[in-house]
Coordinates of C-alpha atoms (C1' of nucleotides) in Angstrom, one line a residue:
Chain A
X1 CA 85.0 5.9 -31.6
X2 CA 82.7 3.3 -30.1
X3 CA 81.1 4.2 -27.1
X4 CA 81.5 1.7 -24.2
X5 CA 78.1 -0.7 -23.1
X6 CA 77.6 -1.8 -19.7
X7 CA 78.3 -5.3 -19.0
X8 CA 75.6 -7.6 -20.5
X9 CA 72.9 -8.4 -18.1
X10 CA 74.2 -5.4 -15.5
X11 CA 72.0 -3.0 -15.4
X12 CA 72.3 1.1 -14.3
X13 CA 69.7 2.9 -12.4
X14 CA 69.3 6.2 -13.3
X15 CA 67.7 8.3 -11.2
X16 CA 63.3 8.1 -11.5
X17 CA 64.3 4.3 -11.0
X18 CA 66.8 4.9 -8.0
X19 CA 63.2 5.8 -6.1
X20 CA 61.8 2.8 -6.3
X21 CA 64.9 1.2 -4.9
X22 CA 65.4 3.5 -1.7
X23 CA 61.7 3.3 -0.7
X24 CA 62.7 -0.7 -0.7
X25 CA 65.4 -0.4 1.1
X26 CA 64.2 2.0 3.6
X27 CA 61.0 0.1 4.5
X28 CA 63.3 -3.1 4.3
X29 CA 65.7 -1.8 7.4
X30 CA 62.9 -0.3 8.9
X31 CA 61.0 -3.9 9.0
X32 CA 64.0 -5.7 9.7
X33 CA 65.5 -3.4 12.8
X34 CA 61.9 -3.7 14.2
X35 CA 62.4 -8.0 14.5
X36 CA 65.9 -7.5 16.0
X37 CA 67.8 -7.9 12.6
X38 CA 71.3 -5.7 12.4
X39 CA 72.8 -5.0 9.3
X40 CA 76.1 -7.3 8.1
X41 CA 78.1 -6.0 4.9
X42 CA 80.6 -8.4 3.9
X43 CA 82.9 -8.5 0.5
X44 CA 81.3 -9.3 -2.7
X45 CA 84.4 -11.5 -3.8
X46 CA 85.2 -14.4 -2.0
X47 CA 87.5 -17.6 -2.1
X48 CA 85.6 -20.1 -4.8
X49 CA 85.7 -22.5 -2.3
X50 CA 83.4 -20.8 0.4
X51 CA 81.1 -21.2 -3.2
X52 CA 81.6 -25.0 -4.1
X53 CA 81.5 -26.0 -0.9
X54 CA 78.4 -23.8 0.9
X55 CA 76.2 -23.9 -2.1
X56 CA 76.9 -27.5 -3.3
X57 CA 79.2 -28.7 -6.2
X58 CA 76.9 -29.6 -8.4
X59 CA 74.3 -27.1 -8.6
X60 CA 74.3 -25.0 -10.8
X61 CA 75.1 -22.1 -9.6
X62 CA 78.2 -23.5 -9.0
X63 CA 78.5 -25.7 -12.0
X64 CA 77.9 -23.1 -14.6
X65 CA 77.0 -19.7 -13.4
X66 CA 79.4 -18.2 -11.0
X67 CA 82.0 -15.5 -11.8
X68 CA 85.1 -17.7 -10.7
X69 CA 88.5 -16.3 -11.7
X70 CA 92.3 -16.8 -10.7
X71 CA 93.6 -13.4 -9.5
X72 CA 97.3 -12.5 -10.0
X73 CA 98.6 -14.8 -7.3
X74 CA 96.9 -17.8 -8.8
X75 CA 94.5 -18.0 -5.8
X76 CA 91.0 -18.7 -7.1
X77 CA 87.8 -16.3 -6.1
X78 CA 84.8 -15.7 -7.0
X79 CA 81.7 -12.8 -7.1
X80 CA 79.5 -14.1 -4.8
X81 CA 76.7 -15.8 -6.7
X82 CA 74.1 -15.8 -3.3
X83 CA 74.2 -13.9 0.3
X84 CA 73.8 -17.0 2.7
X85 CA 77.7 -18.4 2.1
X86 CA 79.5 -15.7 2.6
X87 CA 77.3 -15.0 6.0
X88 CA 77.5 -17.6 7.1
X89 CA 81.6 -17.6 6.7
X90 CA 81.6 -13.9 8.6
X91 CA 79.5 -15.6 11.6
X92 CA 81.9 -18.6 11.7
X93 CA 85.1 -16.2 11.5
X94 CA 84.1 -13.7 14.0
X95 CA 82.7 -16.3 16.2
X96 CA 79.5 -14.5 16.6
X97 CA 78.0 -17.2 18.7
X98 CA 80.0 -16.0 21.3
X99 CA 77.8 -13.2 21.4
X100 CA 74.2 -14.4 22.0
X101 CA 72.7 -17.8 21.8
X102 CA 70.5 -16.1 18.8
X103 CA 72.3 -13.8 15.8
X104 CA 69.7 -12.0 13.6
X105 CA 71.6 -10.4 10.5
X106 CA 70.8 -8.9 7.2
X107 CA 72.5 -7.4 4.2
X108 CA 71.7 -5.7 1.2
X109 CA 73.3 -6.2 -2.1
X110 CA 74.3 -7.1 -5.6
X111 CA 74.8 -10.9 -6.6
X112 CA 76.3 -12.0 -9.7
X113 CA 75.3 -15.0 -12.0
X114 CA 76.5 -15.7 -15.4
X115 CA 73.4 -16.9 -17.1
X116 CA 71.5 -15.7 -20.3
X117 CA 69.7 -12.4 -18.7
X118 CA 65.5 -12.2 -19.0
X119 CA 62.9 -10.3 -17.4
X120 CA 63.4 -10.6 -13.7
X121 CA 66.7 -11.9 -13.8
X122 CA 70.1 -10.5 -14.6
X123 CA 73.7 -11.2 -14.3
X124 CA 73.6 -8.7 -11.0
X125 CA 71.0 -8.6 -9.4
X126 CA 69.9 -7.5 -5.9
X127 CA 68.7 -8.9 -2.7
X128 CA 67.8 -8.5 1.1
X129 CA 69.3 -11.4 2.6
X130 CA 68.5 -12.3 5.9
X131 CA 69.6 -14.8 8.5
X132 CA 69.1 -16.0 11.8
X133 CA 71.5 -18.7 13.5
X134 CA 71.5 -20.2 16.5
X135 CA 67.7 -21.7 16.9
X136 CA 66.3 -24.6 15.6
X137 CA 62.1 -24.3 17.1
X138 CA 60.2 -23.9 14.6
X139 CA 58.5 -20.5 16.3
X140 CA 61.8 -19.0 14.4
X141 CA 60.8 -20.4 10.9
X142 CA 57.7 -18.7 11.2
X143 CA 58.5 -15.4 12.4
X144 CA 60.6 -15.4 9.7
X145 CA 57.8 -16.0 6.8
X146 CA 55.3 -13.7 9.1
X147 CA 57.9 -11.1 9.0
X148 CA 58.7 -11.4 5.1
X149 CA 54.6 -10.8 4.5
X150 CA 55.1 -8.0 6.9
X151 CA 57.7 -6.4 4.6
X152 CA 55.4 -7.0 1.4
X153 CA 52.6 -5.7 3.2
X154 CA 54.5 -2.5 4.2
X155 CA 55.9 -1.8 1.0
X156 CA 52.4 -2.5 -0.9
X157 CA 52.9 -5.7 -2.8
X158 CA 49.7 -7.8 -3.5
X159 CA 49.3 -10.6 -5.6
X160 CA 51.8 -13.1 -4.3
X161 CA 51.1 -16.2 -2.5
X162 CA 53.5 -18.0 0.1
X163 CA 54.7 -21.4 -0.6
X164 CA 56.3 -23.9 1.9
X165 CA 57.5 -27.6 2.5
X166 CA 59.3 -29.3 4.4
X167 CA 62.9 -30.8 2.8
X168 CA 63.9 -33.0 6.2
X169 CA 66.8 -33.3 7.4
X170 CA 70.0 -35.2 5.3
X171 CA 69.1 -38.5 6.6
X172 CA 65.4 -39.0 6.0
X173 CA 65.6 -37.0 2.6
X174 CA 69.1 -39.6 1.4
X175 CA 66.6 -42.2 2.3
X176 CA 63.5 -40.6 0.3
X177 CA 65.9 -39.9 -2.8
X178 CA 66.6 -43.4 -2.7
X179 CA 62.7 -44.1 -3.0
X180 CA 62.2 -41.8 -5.6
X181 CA 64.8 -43.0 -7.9
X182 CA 63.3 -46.7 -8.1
X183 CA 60.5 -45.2 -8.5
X184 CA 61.4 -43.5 -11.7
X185 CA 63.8 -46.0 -12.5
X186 CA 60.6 -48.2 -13.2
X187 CA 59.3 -45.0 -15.5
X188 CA 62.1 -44.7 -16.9
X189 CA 60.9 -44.6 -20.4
X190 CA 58.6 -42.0 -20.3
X191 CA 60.7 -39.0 -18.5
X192 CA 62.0 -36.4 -20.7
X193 CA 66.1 -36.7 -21.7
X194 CA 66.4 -34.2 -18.9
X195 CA 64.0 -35.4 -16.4
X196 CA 66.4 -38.9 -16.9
X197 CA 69.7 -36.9 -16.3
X198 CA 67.9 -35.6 -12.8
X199 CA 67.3 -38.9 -11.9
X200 CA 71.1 -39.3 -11.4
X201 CA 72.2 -35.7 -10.4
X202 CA 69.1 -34.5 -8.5
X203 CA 66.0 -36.1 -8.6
X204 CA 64.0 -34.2 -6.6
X205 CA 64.6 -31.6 -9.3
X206 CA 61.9 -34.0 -11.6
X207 CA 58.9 -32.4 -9.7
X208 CA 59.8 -29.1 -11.0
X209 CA 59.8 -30.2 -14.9
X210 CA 57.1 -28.5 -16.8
X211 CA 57.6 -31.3 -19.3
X212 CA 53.7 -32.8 -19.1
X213 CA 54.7 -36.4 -19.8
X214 CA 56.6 -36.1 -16.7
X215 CA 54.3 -34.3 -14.7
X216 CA 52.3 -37.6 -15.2
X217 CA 54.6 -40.1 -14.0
X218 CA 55.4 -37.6 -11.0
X219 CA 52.0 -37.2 -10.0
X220 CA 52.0 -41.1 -8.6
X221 CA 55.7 -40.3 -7.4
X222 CA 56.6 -41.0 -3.4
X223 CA 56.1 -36.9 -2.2
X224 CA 59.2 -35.7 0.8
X225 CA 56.5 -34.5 2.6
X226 CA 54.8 -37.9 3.0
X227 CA 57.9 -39.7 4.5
X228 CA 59.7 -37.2 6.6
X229 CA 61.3 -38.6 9.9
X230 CA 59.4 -38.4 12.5
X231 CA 61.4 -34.9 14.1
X232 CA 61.4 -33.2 10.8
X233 CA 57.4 -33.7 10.4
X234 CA 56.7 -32.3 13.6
X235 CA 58.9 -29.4 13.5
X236 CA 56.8 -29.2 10.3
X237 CA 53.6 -29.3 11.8
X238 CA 54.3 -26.9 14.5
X239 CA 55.8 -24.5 11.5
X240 CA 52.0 -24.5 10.5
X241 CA 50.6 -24.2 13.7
X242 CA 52.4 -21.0 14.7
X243 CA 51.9 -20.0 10.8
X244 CA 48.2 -20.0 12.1
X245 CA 48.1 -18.6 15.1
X246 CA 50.2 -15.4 13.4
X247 CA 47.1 -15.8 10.6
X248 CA 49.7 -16.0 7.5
X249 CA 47.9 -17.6 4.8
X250 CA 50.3 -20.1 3.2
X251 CA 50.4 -22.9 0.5
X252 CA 51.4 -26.1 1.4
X253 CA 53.7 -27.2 -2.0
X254 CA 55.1 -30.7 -1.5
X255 CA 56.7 -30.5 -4.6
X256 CA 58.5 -27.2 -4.1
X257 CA 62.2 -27.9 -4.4
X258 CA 65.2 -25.5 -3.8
X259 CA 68.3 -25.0 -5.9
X260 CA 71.0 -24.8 -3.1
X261 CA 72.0 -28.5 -1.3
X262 CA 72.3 -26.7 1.9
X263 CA 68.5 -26.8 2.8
X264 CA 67.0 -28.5 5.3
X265 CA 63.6 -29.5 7.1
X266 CA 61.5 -25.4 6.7
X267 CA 61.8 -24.5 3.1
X268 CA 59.4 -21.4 1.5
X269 CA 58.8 -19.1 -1.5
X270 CA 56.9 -16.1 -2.0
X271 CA 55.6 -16.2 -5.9
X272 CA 53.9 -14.4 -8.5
X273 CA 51.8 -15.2 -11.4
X274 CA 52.9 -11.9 -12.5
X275 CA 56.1 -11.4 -13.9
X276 CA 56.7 -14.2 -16.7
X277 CA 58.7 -16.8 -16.5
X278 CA 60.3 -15.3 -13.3
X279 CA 57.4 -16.7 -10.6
X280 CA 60.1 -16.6 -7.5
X281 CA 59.9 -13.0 -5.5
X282 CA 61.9 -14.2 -2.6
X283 CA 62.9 -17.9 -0.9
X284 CA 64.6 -19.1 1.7
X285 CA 64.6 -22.1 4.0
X286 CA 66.6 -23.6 7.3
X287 CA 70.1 -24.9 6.2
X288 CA 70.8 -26.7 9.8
X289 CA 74.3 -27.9 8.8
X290 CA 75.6 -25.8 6.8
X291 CA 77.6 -23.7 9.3
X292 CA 79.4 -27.4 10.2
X293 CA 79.9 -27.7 6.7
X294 CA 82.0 -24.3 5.9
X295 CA 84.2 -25.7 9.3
X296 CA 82.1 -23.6 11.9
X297 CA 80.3 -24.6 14.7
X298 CA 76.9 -26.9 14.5
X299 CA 75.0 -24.2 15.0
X300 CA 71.4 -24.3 13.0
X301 CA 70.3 -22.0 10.9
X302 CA 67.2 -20.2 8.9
X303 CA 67.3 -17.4 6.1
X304 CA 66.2 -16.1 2.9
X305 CA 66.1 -13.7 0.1
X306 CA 64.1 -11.2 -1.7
X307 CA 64.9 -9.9 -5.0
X308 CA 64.9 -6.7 -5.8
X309 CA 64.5 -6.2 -9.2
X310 CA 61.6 -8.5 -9.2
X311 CA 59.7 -6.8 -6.7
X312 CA 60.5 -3.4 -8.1
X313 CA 59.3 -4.9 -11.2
X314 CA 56.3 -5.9 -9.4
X315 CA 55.4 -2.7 -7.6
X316 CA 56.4 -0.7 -11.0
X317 CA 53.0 -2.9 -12.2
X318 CA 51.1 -1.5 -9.1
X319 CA 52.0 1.5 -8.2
X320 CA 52.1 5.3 -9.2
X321 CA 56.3 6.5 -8.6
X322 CA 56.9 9.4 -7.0
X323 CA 59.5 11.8 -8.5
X324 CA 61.9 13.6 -6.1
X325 CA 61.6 17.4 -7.1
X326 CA 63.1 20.5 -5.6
X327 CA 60.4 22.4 -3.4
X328 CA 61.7 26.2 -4.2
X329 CA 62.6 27.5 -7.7
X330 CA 65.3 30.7 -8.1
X331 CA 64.1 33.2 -11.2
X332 CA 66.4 36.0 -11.5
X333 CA 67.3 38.5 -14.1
X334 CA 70.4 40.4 -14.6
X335 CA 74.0 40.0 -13.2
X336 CA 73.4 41.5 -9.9
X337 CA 70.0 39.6 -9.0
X338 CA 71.7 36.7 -10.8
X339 CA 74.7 36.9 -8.2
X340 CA 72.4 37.5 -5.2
X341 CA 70.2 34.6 -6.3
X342 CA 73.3 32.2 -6.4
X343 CA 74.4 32.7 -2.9
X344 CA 70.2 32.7 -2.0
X345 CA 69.9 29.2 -3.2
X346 CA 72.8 28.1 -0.9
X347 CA 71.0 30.0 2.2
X348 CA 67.7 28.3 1.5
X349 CA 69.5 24.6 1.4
X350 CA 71.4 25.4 4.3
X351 CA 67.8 26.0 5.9
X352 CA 66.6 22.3 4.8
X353 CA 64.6 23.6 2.0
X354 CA 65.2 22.2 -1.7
X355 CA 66.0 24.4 -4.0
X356 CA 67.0 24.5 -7.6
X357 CA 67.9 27.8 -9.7
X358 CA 68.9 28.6 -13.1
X359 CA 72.3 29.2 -13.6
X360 CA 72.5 30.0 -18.1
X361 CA 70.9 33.5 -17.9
X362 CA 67.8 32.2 -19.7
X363 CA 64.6 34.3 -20.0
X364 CA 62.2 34.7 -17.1
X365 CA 59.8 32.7 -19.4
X366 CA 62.3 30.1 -20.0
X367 CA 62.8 30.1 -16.2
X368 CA 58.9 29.4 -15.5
X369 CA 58.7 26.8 -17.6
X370 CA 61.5 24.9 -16.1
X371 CA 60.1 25.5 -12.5
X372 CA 56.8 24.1 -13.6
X373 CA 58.7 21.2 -15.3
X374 CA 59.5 20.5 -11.6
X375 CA 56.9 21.0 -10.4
X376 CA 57.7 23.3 -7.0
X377 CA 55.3 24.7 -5.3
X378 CA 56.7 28.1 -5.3
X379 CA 59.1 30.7 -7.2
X380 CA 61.1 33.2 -6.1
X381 CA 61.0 36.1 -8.4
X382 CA 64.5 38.0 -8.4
X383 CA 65.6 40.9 -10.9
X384 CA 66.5 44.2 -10.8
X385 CA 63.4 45.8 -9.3
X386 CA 63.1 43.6 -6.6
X387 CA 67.0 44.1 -5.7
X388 CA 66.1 48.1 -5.7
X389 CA 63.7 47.6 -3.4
X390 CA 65.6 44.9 -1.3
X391 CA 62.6 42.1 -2.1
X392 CA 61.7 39.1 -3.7
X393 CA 58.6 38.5 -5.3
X394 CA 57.1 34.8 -4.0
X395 CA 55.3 33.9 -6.5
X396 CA 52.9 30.5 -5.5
X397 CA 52.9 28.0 -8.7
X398 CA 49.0 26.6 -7.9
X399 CA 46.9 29.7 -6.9
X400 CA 49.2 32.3 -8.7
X401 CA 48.9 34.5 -6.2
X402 CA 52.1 36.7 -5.9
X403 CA 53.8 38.6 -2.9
X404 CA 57.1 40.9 -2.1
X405 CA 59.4 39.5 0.8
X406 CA 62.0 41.8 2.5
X407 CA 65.3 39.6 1.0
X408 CA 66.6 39.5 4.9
X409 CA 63.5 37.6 5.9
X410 CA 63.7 35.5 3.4
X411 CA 64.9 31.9 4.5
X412 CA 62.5 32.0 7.7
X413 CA 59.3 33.0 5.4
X414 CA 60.1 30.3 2.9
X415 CA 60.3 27.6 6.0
X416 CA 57.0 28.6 7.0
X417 CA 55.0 27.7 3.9
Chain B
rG1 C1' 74.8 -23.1 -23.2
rU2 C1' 70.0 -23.7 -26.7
rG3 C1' 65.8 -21.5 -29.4
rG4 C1' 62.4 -17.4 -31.1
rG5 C1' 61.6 -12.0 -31.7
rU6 C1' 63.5 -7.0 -32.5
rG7 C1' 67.4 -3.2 -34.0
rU8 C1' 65.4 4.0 -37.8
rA9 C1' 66.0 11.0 -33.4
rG10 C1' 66.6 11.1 -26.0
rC11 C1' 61.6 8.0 -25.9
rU12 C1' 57.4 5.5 -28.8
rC13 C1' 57.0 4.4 -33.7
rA14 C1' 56.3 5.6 -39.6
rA15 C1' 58.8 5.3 -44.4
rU16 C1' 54.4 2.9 -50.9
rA17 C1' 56.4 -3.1 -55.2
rG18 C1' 64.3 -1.3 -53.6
rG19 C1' 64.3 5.1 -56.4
rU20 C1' 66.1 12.1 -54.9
rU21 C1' 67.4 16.4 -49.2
rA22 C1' 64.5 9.4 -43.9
rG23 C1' 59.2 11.5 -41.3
rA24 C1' 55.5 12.0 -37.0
rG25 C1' 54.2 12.4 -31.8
rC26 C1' 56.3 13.2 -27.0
rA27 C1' 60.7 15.3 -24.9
rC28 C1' 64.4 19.3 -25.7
rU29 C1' 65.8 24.8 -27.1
rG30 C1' 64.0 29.6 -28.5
rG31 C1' 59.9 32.8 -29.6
rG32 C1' 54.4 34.5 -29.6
rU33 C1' 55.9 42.8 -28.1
rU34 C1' 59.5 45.5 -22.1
rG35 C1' 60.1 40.7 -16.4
rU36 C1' 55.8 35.5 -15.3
rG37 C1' 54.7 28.6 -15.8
rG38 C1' 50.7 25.0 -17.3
rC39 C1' 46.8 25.0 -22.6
rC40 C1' 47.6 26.8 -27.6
rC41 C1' 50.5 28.6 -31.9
rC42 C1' 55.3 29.3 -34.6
rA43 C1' 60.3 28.2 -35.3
rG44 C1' 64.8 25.4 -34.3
rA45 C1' 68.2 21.7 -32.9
rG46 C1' 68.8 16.4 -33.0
rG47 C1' 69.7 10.3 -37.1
rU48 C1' 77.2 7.1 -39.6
rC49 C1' 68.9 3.9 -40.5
rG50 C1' 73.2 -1.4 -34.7
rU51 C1' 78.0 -3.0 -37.4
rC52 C1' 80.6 -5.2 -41.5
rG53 C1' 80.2 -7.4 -46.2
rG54 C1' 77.3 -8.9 -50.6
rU55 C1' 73.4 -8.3 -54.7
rU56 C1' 71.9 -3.8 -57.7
rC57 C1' 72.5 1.8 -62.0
rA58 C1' 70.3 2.5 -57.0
rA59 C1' 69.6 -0.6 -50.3
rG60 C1' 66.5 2.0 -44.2
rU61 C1' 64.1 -1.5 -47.6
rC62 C1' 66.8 -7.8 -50.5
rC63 C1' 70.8 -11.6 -48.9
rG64 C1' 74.8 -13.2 -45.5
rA65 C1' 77.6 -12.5 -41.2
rU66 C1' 78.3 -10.2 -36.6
rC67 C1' 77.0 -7.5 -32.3
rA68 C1' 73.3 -5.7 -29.0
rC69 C1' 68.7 -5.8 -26.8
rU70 C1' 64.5 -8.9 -25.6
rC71 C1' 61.5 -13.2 -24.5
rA72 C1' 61.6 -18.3 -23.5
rC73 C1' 64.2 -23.2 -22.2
rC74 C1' 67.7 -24.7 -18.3
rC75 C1' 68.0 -22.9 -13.4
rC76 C1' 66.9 -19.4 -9.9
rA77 C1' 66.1 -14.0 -6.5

RNA sequence: GUGGGUGUAGCUCAAUAGGUUAGAGCACUGGGUUGUGGCCCCAGAGGUCGUCGGUUCAAGUCCGAUCACUCACCCCA
């Protein structure tokens, strides 16, 4: 019979992985709580529309890599492909501005994407989404990034470098688009076949084109940045400034373009050089209308997302793991220290301690072995001898020393270690 | 969706120009005198050589197909 595969591009974590992901989830909530962030959970299907309508219709997330299905009813839904939507449809639906002015919220999760799986991405795949609605000043878009080096500071990550721009707002950036497809109309010939396609579909995308020909003609190109309304470059400008007095070290990237069309004005990325083809760690940006746009309020708003697996990848690079081993180890020997032994392992739990016995009978050799294998700092010696005389022999796994312990003192002596 | 690379034990990899019972290291199990771990020594278990088909007296090895994994393109976290 053949044995069943996981999904393509889904991935299990087994345990000496799981680790990594607690410790970045822990240090993620801790970070988070500390700004004023509370956790959201919402489903991970949703209507296709919240999708084609949040994200844009012709990205292509939406185009080509969502999960989109009819369910028996014929009523079309779809794994969500990205956090922000389906937030933002939870704030709108509970009509969460009626709470505070501000809503800080995060959640934790796996997204879905059908594309061809590599290192760094899969078809799920996790992230720490955050958002905040409610406040356009720009003191907000740099909290934000200050609070996303925060997090990578906490949880050790070095190497990566903080990119932002400034998309403007629909109008000055319909006008811009306009600019910069004469101006590659006019360079028409020289653009790659796809780089000509974008000039239709999504220009801006051009910059992005590792294609060196077009890097050329792009270099000359009319940059957003440059002509920005006059709002959206100094909400920019006073993004930097509180960027400096918080002492984050950014990049300016003018050409820095994101995949979603619900961005607007602050846009950022946190990349690596260190993880192949995969440079993006996390990214986010303001999406001002985007809460009008899935039928809610105009209410602006400012988010992003990390990804997990590529900063566990990342640490994994960096950093020692830590395995999670039991503290105490039960040898015994014979049925009735056996016996005695079992219901032992339970009292010494139920005091907090972790503890892990043998429970096949094995050899007292055997039985060492495996405690080193885990590596606990002590073992508790337990056969007949040691039942005659109502004892256990501690035995201490680094300086080998040994002692006898009444059994009835036991869980109190093993807390004081 | 497109292109490249790789599929042999749980893991990392060997296997002469096709030729008998496919090997090693690590990991695993047991043992090295009565009930004591690490180091060392001995022994053991574990593989339909991804799958299907073809060439051949003979295929892990050659050919084809297929699947899986992987890297890259596209795009993104």
């Amino acid at each position: 019979m053949e044995s069943i595969q996981a999904v393509k591009g889904m991935n299990d974590i087994l345990p000496g992985q799981v680790e990594w992901w607690q410790k970045v989830e822990t240090t993620a909530r801790e970070v988070l709580e500390n700004f004023g962030y509370r956790e959201i959970r919402t489903p991970v299907l949703e209507k296709l529309e919240l999708f084609s309508r949040g994200i844009g219709e012709s990205t292509d997330i939406v185009e080509k890599e969502m999960y989109a299905f009819e369910d028996r009813r014929g009523e079309w839904l779809a794994l969500r492909p990205e956090a922000t939507a389906s937030v933002v449809r939870a704030y709108i639906q509970h009509n969460l501005q009626a709470d505070f002015t501000m809503q800080k919220l995060y959640a934790l999760g796996p997204m879905f994407r059908r594309e061809r799986p590599q290192k760094g991405r899969y078809r799920q795949f996790h992230q720490i989404d955050v958002e905040a609605f409610g406040v356009d000043d720009p003191m907000l878009d740099a909290e934000m990034m200050y609070m996303l080096r925060v997090f990578l500071e906490r949880i050790g990550l070095s190497g990566v470098v903080l990119h932002i721009n400034s998309l403007g707002c629909p109008q000055c950036r319909q006008e811009h688009k306009v600019r910069l497809q004469g101006y590659l109309e006019t360079h028409q010939e020289t653009l790659c076949p796809d780089c000509r396609k974008r000039r239709h579909t999504n220009p801006l995308r051009t910059f992005d084109c590792k294609v060196e020909r077009c890097q050329k003609v792009l270099e000359k190109a009319p940059h957003l940045l440059g002509s920005i309304c006059e709002p959206c470059g100094t909400h920019f400008e006073r993004v930097k400034d509180h960027m400096e007095q918080l002492r984050t070290p950014y990049l300016i990237n003018p050409r820095m373009v994101r995949g979603l069309d619900y961005y607007t004005r602050t846009a950022f990325e946190v990349i690596t050089d260190q993880l192949g083809a995969q440079n993006a760690v996390g990214g986010g940006g303001r999406y001002n209308g985007l809460a009008q746009d899935l039928g809610g309020p105009d209410i602006p708003g400012i988010g992003f997302a990390i990804g997990m697996e590529r900063l566990i990848l990342l640490l994994q690079q960096q950093q020692e793991e830590a395995r999670r081993m039991p503290k105490i180890f039960l040898a015994a020997m014979g049925e009735r220290a056996r016996t005695h032994a079992f219901l032992l392992t339970q009292e010494l739990r139920a005091a907090g301690l972790e503890t892990e016995m043998d429970y096949e009978g094995k050899s007292l050799k055997s039985q060492m072995r495996r405690a080193d294998k885990y590596g606990v700092s002590h073992v508790l010696i337990l056969g007949e001898e040691e039942m005659d005389k109502g004892v256990a022999k501690l035995r201490n796994m680094a300086g080998k020393s040994q002692q006898e312990i009444p059994l009835e003192d036991l869980p109190a002596a093993m807390k004081n270690l």
